[in-house]
mmCIF file with all atom_site columns, C-alpha atoms in Angstrom:
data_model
loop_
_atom_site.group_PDB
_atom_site.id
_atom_site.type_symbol
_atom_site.label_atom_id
_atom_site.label_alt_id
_atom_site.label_comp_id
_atom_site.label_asym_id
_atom_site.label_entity_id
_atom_site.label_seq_id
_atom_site.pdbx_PDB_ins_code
_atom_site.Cartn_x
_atom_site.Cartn_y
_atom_site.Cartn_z
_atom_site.occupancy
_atom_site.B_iso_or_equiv
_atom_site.pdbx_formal_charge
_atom_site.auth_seq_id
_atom_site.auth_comp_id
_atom_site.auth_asym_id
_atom_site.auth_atom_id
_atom_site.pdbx_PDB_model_num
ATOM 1   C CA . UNK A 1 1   ? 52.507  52.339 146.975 1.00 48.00 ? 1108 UNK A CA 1
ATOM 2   C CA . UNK A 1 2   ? 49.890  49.770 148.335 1.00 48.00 ? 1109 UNK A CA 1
ATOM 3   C CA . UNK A 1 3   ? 47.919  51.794 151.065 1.00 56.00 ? 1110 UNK A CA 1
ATOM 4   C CA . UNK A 1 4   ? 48.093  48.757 153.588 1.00 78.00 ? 1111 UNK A CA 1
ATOM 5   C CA . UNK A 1 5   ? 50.517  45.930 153.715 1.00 84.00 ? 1112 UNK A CA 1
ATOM 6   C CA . UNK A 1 6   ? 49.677  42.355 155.111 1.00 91.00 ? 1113 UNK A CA 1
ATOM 7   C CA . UNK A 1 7   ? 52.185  40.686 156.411 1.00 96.00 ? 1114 UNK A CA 1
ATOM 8   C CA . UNK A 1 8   ? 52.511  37.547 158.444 1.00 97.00 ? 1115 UNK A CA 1
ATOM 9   C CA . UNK A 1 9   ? 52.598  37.372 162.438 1.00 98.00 ? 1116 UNK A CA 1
ATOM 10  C CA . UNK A 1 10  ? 55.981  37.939 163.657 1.00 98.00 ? 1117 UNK A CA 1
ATOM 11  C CA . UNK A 1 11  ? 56.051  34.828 165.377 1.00 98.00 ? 1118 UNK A CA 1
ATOM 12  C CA . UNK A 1 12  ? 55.380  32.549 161.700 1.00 98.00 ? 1119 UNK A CA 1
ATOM 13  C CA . UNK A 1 13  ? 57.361  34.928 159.901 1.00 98.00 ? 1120 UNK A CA 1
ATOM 14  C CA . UNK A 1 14  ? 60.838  34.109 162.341 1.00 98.00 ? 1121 UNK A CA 1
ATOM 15  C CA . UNK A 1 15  ? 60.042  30.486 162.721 1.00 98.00 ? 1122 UNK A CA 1
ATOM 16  C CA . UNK A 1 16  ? 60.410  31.101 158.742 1.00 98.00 ? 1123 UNK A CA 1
ATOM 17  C CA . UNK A 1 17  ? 63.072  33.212 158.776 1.00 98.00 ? 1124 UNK A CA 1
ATOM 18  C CA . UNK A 1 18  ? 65.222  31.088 161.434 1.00 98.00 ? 1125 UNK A CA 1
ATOM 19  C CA . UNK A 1 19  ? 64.865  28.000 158.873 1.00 98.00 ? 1126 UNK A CA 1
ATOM 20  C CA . UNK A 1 20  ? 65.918  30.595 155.395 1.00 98.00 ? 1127 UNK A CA 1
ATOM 21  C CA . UNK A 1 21  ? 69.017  31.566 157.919 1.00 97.00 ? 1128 UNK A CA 1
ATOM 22  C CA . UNK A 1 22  ? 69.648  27.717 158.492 1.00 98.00 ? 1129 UNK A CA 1
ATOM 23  C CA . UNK A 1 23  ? 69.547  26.741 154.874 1.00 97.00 ? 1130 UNK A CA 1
ATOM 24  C CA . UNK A 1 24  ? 71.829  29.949 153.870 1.00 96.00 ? 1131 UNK A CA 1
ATOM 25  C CA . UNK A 1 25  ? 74.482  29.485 156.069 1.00 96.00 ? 1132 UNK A CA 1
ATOM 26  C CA . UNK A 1 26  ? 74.558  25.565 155.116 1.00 97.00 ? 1133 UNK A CA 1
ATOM 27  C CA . UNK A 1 27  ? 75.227  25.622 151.567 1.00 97.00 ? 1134 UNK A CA 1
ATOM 28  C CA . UNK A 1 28  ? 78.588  25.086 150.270 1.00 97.00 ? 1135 UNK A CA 1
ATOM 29  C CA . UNK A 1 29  ? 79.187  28.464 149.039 1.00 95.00 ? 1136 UNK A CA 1
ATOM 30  C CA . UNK A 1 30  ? 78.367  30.688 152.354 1.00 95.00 ? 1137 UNK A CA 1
ATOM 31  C CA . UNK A 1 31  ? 81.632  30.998 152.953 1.00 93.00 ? 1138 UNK A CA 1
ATOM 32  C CA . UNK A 1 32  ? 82.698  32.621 149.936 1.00 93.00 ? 1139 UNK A CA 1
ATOM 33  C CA . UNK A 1 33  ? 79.563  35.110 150.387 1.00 90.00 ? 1140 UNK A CA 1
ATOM 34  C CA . UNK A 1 34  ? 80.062  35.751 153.836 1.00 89.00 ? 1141 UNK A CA 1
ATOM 35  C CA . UNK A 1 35  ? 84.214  36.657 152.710 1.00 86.00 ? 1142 UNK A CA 1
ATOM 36  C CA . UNK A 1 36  ? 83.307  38.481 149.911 1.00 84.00 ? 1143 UNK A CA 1
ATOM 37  C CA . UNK A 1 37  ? 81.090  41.130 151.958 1.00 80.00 ? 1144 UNK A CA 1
ATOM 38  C CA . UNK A 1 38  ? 83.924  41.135 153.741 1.00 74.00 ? 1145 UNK A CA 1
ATOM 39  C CA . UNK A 1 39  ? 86.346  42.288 151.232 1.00 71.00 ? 1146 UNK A CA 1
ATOM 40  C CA . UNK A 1 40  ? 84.173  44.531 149.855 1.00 60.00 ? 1147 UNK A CA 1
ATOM 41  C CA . UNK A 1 41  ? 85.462  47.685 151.664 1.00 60.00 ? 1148 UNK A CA 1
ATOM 42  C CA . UNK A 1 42  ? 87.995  49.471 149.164 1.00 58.00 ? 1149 UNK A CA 1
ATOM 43  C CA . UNK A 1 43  ? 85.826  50.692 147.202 1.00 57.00 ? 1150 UNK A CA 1
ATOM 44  C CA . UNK A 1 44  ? 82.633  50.768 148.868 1.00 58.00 ? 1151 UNK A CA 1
ATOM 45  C CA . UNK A 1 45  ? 81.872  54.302 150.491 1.00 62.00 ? 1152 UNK A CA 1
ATOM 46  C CA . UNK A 1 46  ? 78.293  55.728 151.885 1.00 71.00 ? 1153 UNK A CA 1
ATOM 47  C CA . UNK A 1 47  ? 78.391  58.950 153.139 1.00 69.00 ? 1154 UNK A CA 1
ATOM 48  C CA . UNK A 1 48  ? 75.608  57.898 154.904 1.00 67.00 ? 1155 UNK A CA 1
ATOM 49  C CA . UNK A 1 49  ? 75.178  54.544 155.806 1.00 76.00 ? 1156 UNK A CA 1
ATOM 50  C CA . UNK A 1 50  ? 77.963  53.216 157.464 1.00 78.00 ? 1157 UNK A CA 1
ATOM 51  C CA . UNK A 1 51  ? 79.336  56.589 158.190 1.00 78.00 ? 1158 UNK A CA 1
ATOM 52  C CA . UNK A 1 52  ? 75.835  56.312 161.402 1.00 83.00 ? 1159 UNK A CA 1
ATOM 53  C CA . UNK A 1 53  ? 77.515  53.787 163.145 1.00 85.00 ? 1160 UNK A CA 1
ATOM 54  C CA . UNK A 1 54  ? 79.620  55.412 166.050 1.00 88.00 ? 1161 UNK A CA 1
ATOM 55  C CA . UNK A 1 55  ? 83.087  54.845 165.230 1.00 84.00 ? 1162 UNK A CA 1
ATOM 56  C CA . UNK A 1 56  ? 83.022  52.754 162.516 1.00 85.00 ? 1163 UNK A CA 1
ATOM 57  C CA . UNK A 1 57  ? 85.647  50.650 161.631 1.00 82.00 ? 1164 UNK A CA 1
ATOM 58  C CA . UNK A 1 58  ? 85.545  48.065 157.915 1.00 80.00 ? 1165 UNK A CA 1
ATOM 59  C CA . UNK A 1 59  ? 88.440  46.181 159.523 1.00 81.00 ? 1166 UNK A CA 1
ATOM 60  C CA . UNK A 1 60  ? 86.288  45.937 162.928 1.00 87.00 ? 1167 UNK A CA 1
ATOM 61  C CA . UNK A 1 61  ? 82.467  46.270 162.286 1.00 87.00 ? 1168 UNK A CA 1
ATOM 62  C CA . UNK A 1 62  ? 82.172  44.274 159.364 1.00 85.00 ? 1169 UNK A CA 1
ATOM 63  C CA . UNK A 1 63  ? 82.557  40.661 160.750 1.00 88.00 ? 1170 UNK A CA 1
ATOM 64  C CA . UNK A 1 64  ? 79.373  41.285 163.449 1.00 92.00 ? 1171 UNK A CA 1
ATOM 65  C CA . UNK A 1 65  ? 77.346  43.464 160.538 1.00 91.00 ? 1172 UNK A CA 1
ATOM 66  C CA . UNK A 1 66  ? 77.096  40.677 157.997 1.00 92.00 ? 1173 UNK A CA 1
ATOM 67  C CA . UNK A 1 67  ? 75.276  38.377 160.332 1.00 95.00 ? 1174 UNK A CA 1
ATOM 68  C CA . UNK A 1 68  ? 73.154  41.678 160.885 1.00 96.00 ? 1175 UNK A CA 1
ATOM 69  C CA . UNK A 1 69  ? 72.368  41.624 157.280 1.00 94.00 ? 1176 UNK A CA 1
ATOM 70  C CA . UNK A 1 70  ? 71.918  38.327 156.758 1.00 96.00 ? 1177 UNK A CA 1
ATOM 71  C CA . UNK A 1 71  ? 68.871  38.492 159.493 1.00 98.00 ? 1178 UNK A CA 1
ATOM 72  C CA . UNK A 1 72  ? 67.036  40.846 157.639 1.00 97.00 ? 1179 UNK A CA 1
ATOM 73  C CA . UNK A 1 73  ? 67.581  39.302 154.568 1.00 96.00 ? 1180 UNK A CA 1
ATOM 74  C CA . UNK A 1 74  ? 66.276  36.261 156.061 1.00 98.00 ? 1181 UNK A CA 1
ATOM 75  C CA . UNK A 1 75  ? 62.930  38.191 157.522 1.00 98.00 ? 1182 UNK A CA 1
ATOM 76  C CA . UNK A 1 76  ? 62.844  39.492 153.978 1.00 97.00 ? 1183 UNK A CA 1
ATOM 77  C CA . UNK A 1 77  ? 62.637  36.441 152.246 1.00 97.00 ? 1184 UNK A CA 1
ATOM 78  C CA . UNK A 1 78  ? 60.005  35.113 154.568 1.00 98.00 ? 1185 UNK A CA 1
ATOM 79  C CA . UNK A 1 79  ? 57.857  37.491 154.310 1.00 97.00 ? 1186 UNK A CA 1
ATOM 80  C CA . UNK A 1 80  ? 58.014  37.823 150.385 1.00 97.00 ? 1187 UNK A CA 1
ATOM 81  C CA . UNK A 1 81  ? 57.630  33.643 150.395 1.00 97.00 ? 1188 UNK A CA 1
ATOM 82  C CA . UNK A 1 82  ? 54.771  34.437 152.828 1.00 97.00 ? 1189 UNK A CA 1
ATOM 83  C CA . UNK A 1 83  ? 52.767  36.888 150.821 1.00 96.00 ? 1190 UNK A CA 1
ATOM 84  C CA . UNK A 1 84  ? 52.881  34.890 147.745 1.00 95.00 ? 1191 UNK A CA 1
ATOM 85  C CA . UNK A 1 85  ? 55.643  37.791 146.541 1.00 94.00 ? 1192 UNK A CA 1
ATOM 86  C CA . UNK A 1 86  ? 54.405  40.940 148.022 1.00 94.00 ? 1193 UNK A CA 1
ATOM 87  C CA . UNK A 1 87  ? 57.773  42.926 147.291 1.00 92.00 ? 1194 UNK A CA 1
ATOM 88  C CA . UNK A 1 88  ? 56.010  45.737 148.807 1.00 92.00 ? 1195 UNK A CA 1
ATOM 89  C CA . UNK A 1 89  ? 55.253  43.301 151.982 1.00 94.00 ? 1196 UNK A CA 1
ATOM 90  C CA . UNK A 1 90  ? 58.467  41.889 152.066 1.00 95.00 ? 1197 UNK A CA 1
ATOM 91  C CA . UNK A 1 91  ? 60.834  45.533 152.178 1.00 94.00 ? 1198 UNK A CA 1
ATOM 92  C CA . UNK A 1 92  ? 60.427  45.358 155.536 1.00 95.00 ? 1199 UNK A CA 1
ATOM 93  C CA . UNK A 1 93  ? 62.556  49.015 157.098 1.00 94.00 ? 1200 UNK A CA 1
ATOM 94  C CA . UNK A 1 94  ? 65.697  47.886 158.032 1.00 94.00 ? 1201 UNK A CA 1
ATOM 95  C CA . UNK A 1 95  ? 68.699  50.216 159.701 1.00 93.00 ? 1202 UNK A CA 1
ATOM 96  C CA . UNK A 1 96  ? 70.724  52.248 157.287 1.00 89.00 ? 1203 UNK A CA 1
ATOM 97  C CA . UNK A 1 97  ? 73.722  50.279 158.090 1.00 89.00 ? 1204 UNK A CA 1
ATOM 98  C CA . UNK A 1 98  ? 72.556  47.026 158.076 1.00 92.00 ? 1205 UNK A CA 1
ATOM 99  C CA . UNK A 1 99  ? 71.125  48.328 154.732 1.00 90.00 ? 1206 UNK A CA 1
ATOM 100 C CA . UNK A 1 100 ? 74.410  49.101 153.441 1.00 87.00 ? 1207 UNK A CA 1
ATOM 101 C CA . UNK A 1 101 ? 75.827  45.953 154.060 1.00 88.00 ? 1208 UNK A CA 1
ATOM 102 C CA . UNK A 1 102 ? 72.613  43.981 152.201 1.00 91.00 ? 1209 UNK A CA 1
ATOM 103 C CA . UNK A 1 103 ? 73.916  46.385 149.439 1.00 87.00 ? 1210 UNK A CA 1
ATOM 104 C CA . UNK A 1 104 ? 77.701  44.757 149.734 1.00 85.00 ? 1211 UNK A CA 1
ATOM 105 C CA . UNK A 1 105 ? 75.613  40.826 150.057 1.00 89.00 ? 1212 UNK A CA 1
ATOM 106 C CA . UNK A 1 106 ? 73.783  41.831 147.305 1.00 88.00 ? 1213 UNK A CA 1
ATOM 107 C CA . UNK A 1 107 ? 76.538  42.752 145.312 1.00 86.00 ? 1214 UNK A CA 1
ATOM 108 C CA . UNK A 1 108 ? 77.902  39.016 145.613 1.00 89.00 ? 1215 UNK A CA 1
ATOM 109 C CA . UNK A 1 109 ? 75.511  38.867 142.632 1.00 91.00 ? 1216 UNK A CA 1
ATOM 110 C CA . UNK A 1 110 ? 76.503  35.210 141.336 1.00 93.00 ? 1217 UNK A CA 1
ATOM 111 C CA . UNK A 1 111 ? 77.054  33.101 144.292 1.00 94.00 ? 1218 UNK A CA 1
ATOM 112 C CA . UNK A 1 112 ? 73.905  35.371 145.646 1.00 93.00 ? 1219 UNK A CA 1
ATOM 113 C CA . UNK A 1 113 ? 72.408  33.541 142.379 1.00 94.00 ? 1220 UNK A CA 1
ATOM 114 C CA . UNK A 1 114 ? 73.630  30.133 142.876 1.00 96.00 ? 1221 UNK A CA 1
ATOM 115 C CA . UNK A 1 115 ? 72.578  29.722 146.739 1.00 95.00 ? 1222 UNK A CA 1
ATOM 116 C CA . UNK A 1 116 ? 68.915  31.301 145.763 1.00 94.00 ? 1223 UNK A CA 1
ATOM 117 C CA . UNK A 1 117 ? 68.980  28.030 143.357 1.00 96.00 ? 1224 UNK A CA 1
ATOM 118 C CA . UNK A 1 118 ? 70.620  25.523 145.299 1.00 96.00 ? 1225 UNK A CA 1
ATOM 119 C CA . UNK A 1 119 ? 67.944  26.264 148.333 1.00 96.00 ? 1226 UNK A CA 1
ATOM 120 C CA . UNK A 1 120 ? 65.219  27.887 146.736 1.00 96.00 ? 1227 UNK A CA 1
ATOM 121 C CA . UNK A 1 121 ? 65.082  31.094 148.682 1.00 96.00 ? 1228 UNK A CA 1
ATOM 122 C CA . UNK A 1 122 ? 64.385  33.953 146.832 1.00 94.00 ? 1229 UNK A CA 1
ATOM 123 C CA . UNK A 1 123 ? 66.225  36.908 148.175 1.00 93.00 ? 1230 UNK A CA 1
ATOM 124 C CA . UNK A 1 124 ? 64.379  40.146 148.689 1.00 91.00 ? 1231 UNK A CA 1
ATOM 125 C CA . UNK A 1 125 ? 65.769  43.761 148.368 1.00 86.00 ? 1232 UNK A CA 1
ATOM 126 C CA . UNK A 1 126 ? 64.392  46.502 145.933 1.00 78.00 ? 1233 UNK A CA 1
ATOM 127 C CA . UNK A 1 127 ? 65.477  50.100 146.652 1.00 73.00 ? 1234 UNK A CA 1
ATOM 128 C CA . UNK A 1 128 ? 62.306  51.605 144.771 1.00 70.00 ? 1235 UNK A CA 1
ATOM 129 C CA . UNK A 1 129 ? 60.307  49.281 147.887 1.00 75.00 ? 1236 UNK A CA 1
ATOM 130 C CA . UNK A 1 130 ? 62.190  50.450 150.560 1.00 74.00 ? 1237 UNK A CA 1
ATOM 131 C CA . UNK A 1 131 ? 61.860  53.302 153.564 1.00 75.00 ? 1238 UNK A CA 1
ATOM 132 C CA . UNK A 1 132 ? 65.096  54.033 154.289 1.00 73.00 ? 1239 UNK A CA 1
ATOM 133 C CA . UNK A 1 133 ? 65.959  55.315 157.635 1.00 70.00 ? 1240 UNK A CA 1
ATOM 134 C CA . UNK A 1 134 ? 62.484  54.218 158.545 1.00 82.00 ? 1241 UNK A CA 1
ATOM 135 C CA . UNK A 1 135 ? 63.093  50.970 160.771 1.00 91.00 ? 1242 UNK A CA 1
ATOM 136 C CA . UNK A 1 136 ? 62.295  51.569 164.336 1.00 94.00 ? 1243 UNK A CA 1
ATOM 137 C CA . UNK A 1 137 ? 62.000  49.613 167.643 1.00 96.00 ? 1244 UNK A CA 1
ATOM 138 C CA . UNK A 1 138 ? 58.953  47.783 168.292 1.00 96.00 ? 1245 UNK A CA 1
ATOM 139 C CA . UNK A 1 139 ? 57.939  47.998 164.773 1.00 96.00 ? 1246 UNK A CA 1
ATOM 140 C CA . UNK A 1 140 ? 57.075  44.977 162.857 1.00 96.00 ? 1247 UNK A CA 1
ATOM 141 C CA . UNK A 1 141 ? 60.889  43.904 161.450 1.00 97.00 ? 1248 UNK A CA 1
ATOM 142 C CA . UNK A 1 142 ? 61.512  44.639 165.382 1.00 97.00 ? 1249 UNK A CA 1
ATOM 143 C CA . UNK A 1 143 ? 59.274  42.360 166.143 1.00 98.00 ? 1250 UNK A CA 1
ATOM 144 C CA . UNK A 1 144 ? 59.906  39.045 163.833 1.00 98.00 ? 1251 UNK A CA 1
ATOM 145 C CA . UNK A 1 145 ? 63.850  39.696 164.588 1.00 98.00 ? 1252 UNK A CA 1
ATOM 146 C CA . UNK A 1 146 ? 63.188  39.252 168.354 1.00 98.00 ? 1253 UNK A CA 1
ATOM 147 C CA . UNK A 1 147 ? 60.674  36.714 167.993 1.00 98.00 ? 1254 UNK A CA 1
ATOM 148 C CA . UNK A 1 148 ? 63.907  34.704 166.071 1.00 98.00 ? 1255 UNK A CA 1
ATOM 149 C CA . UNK A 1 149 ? 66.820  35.846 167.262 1.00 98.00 ? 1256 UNK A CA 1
ATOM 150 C CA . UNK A 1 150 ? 66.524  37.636 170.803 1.00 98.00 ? 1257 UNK A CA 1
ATOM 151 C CA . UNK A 1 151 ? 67.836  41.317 170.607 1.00 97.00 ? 1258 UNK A CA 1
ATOM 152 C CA . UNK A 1 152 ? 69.191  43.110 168.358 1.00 97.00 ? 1259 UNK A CA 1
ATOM 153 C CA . UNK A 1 153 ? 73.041  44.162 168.058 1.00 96.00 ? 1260 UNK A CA 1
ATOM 154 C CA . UNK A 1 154 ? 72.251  48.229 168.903 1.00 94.00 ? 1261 UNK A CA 1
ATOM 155 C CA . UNK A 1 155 ? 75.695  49.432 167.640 1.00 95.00 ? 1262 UNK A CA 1
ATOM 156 C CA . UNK A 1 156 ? 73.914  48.725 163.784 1.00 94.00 ? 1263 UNK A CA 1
ATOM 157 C CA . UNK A 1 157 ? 70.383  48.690 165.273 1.00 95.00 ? 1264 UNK A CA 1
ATOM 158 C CA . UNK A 1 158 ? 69.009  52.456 166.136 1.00 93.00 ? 1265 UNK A CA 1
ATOM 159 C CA . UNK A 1 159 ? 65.603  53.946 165.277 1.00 93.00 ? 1266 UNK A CA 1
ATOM 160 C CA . UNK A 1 160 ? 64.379  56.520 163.274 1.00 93.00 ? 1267 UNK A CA 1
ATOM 161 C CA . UNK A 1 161 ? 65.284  59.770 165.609 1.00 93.00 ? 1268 UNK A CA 1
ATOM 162 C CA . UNK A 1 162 ? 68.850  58.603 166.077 1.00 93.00 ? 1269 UNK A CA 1
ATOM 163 C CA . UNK A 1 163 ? 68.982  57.628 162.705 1.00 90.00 ? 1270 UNK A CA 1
ATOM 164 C CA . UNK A 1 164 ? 67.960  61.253 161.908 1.00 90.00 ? 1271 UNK A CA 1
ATOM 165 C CA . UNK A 1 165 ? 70.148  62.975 164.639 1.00 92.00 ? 1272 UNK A CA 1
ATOM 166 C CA . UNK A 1 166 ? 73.270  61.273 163.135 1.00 90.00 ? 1273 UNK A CA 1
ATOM 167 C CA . UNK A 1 167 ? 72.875  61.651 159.812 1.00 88.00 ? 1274 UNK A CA 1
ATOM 168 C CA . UNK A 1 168 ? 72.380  65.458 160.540 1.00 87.00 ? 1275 UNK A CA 1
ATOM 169 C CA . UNK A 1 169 ? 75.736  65.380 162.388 1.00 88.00 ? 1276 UNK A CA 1
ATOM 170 C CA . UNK A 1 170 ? 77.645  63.729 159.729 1.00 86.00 ? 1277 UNK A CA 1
ATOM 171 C CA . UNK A 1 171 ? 76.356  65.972 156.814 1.00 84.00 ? 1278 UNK A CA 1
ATOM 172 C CA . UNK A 1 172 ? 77.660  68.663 159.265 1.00 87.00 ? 1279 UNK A CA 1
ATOM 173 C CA . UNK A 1 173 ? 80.339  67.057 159.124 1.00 84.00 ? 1280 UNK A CA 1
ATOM 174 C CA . UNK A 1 174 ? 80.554  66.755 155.199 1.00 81.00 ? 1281 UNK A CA 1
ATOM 175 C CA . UNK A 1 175 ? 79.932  70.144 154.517 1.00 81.00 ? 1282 UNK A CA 1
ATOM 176 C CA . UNK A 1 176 ? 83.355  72.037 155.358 1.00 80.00 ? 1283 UNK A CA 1
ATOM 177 C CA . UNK A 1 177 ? 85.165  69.592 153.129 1.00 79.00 ? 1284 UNK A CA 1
ATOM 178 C CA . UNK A 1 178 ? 83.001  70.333 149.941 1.00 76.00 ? 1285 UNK A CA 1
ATOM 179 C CA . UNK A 1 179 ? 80.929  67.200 150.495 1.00 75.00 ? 1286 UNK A CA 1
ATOM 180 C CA . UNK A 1 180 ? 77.517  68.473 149.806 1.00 75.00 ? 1287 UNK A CA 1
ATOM 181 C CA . UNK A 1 181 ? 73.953  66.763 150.705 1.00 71.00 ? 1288 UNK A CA 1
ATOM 182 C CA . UNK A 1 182 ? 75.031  63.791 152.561 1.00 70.00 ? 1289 UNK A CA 1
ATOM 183 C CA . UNK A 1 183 ? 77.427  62.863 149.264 1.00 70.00 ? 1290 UNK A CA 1
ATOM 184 C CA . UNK A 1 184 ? 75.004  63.337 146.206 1.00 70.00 ? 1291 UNK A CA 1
ATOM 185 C CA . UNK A 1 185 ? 77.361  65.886 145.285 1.00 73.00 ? 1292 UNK A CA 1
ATOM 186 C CA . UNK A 1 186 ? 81.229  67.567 145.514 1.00 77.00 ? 1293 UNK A CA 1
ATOM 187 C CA . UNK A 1 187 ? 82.663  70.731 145.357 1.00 77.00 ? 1294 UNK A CA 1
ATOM 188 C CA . UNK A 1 188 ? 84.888  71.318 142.018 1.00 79.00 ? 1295 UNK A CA 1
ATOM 189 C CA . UNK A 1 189 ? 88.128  70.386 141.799 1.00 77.00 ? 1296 UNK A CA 1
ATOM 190 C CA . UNK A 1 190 ? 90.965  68.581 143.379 1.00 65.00 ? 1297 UNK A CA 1
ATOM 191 C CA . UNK A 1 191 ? 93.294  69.981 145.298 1.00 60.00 ? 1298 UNK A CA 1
ATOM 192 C CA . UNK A 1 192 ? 96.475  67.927 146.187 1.00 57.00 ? 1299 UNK A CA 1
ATOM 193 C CA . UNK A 1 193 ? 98.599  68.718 148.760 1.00 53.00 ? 1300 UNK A CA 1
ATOM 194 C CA . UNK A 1 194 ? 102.453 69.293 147.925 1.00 53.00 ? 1301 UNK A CA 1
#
């Protein structure tokens, strides 16, 4: 990993990252991205991730946690455009959650293809980059996402020691029902109730 990371001032970085939020949610197809995140809760389980956010709810949570995502994908792709494509730069630390659901955006692979074309933007997220669990308030993805947007939506937005304190309580959680290091593995067989 690079020992220190240049990135942009805040302020640049969300003027940028207002105008990449703009230009995504103008093209014709941001509709159909914004739906399919949206859909993409049958099959899409963290242990983890969403499980942090108090009470969560696909049916509820995931209409406000898109915009979430979109936001720091937005600061991402600023950054990375501003650094001449510093990946390293440009995985800013994001909230687990809001992390989870740039996994569900990302996983709009082809219209995530065809609106990088249409406007440009190259879209940022490499998991070998990231710190997960590592975004915190006041930090610098803290910083550019106030400097664009005001505050941040604290039911997906929580720092590192929260972060940590939750995820201890749901692998507590886990545990008892054979879910083992925070889902990374299961206890044998299935048992199915008669």
């Amino acid at each position: 990993m690079i020992a220190t990371l240049v990135r942009p001032a805040p302020e640049k970085a969300a003027a940028r990252a207002r105008e990449i939020l703009s230009a995504i949610e103008a093209d014709p197809e941001f509709e159909r991205l914004r739906t399919g995140c949206a859909k993409y809760d049958k099959d899409w389980q963290c242990f983890t991730g969403y499980a942090l956010v108090d009470g969560f709810d696909v049916e509820k949570d995931t209409v406000p946690l898109f915009p979430e995502a979109l936001r720091a994908m937005a600061i991402k792709s600023a950054v990375y455009e501003m650094t001449d494509g510093d990946e390293y730069a440009a995985e800013v630390p994001v909230p687990v959650p809001v992390d989870e659901m740039i996994h569900a955006l990302a996983a709009q692979f082809t219209v995530l293809s065809r609106v990088q074309e249409r406007t440009g933007i190259k879209f940022v997220h490499a998991t070998d980059r990231e710190e997960i669990g590592g975004w915190d308030y006041g930090d610098y993805t803290h910083q550019v996402y106030r400097a664009a947007w005001g505050p941040v939506n604290e039911r997906f937005w929580f720092g590192k020691d929260e972060t940590a304190k939750r995820r201890s309580a749901v692998i507590a959680k886990y545990e008892p029902l054979g879910i083992r290091d925070g889902g990374r593995s299961f206890a044998p067989g299935f048992v199915m109730a008669s």
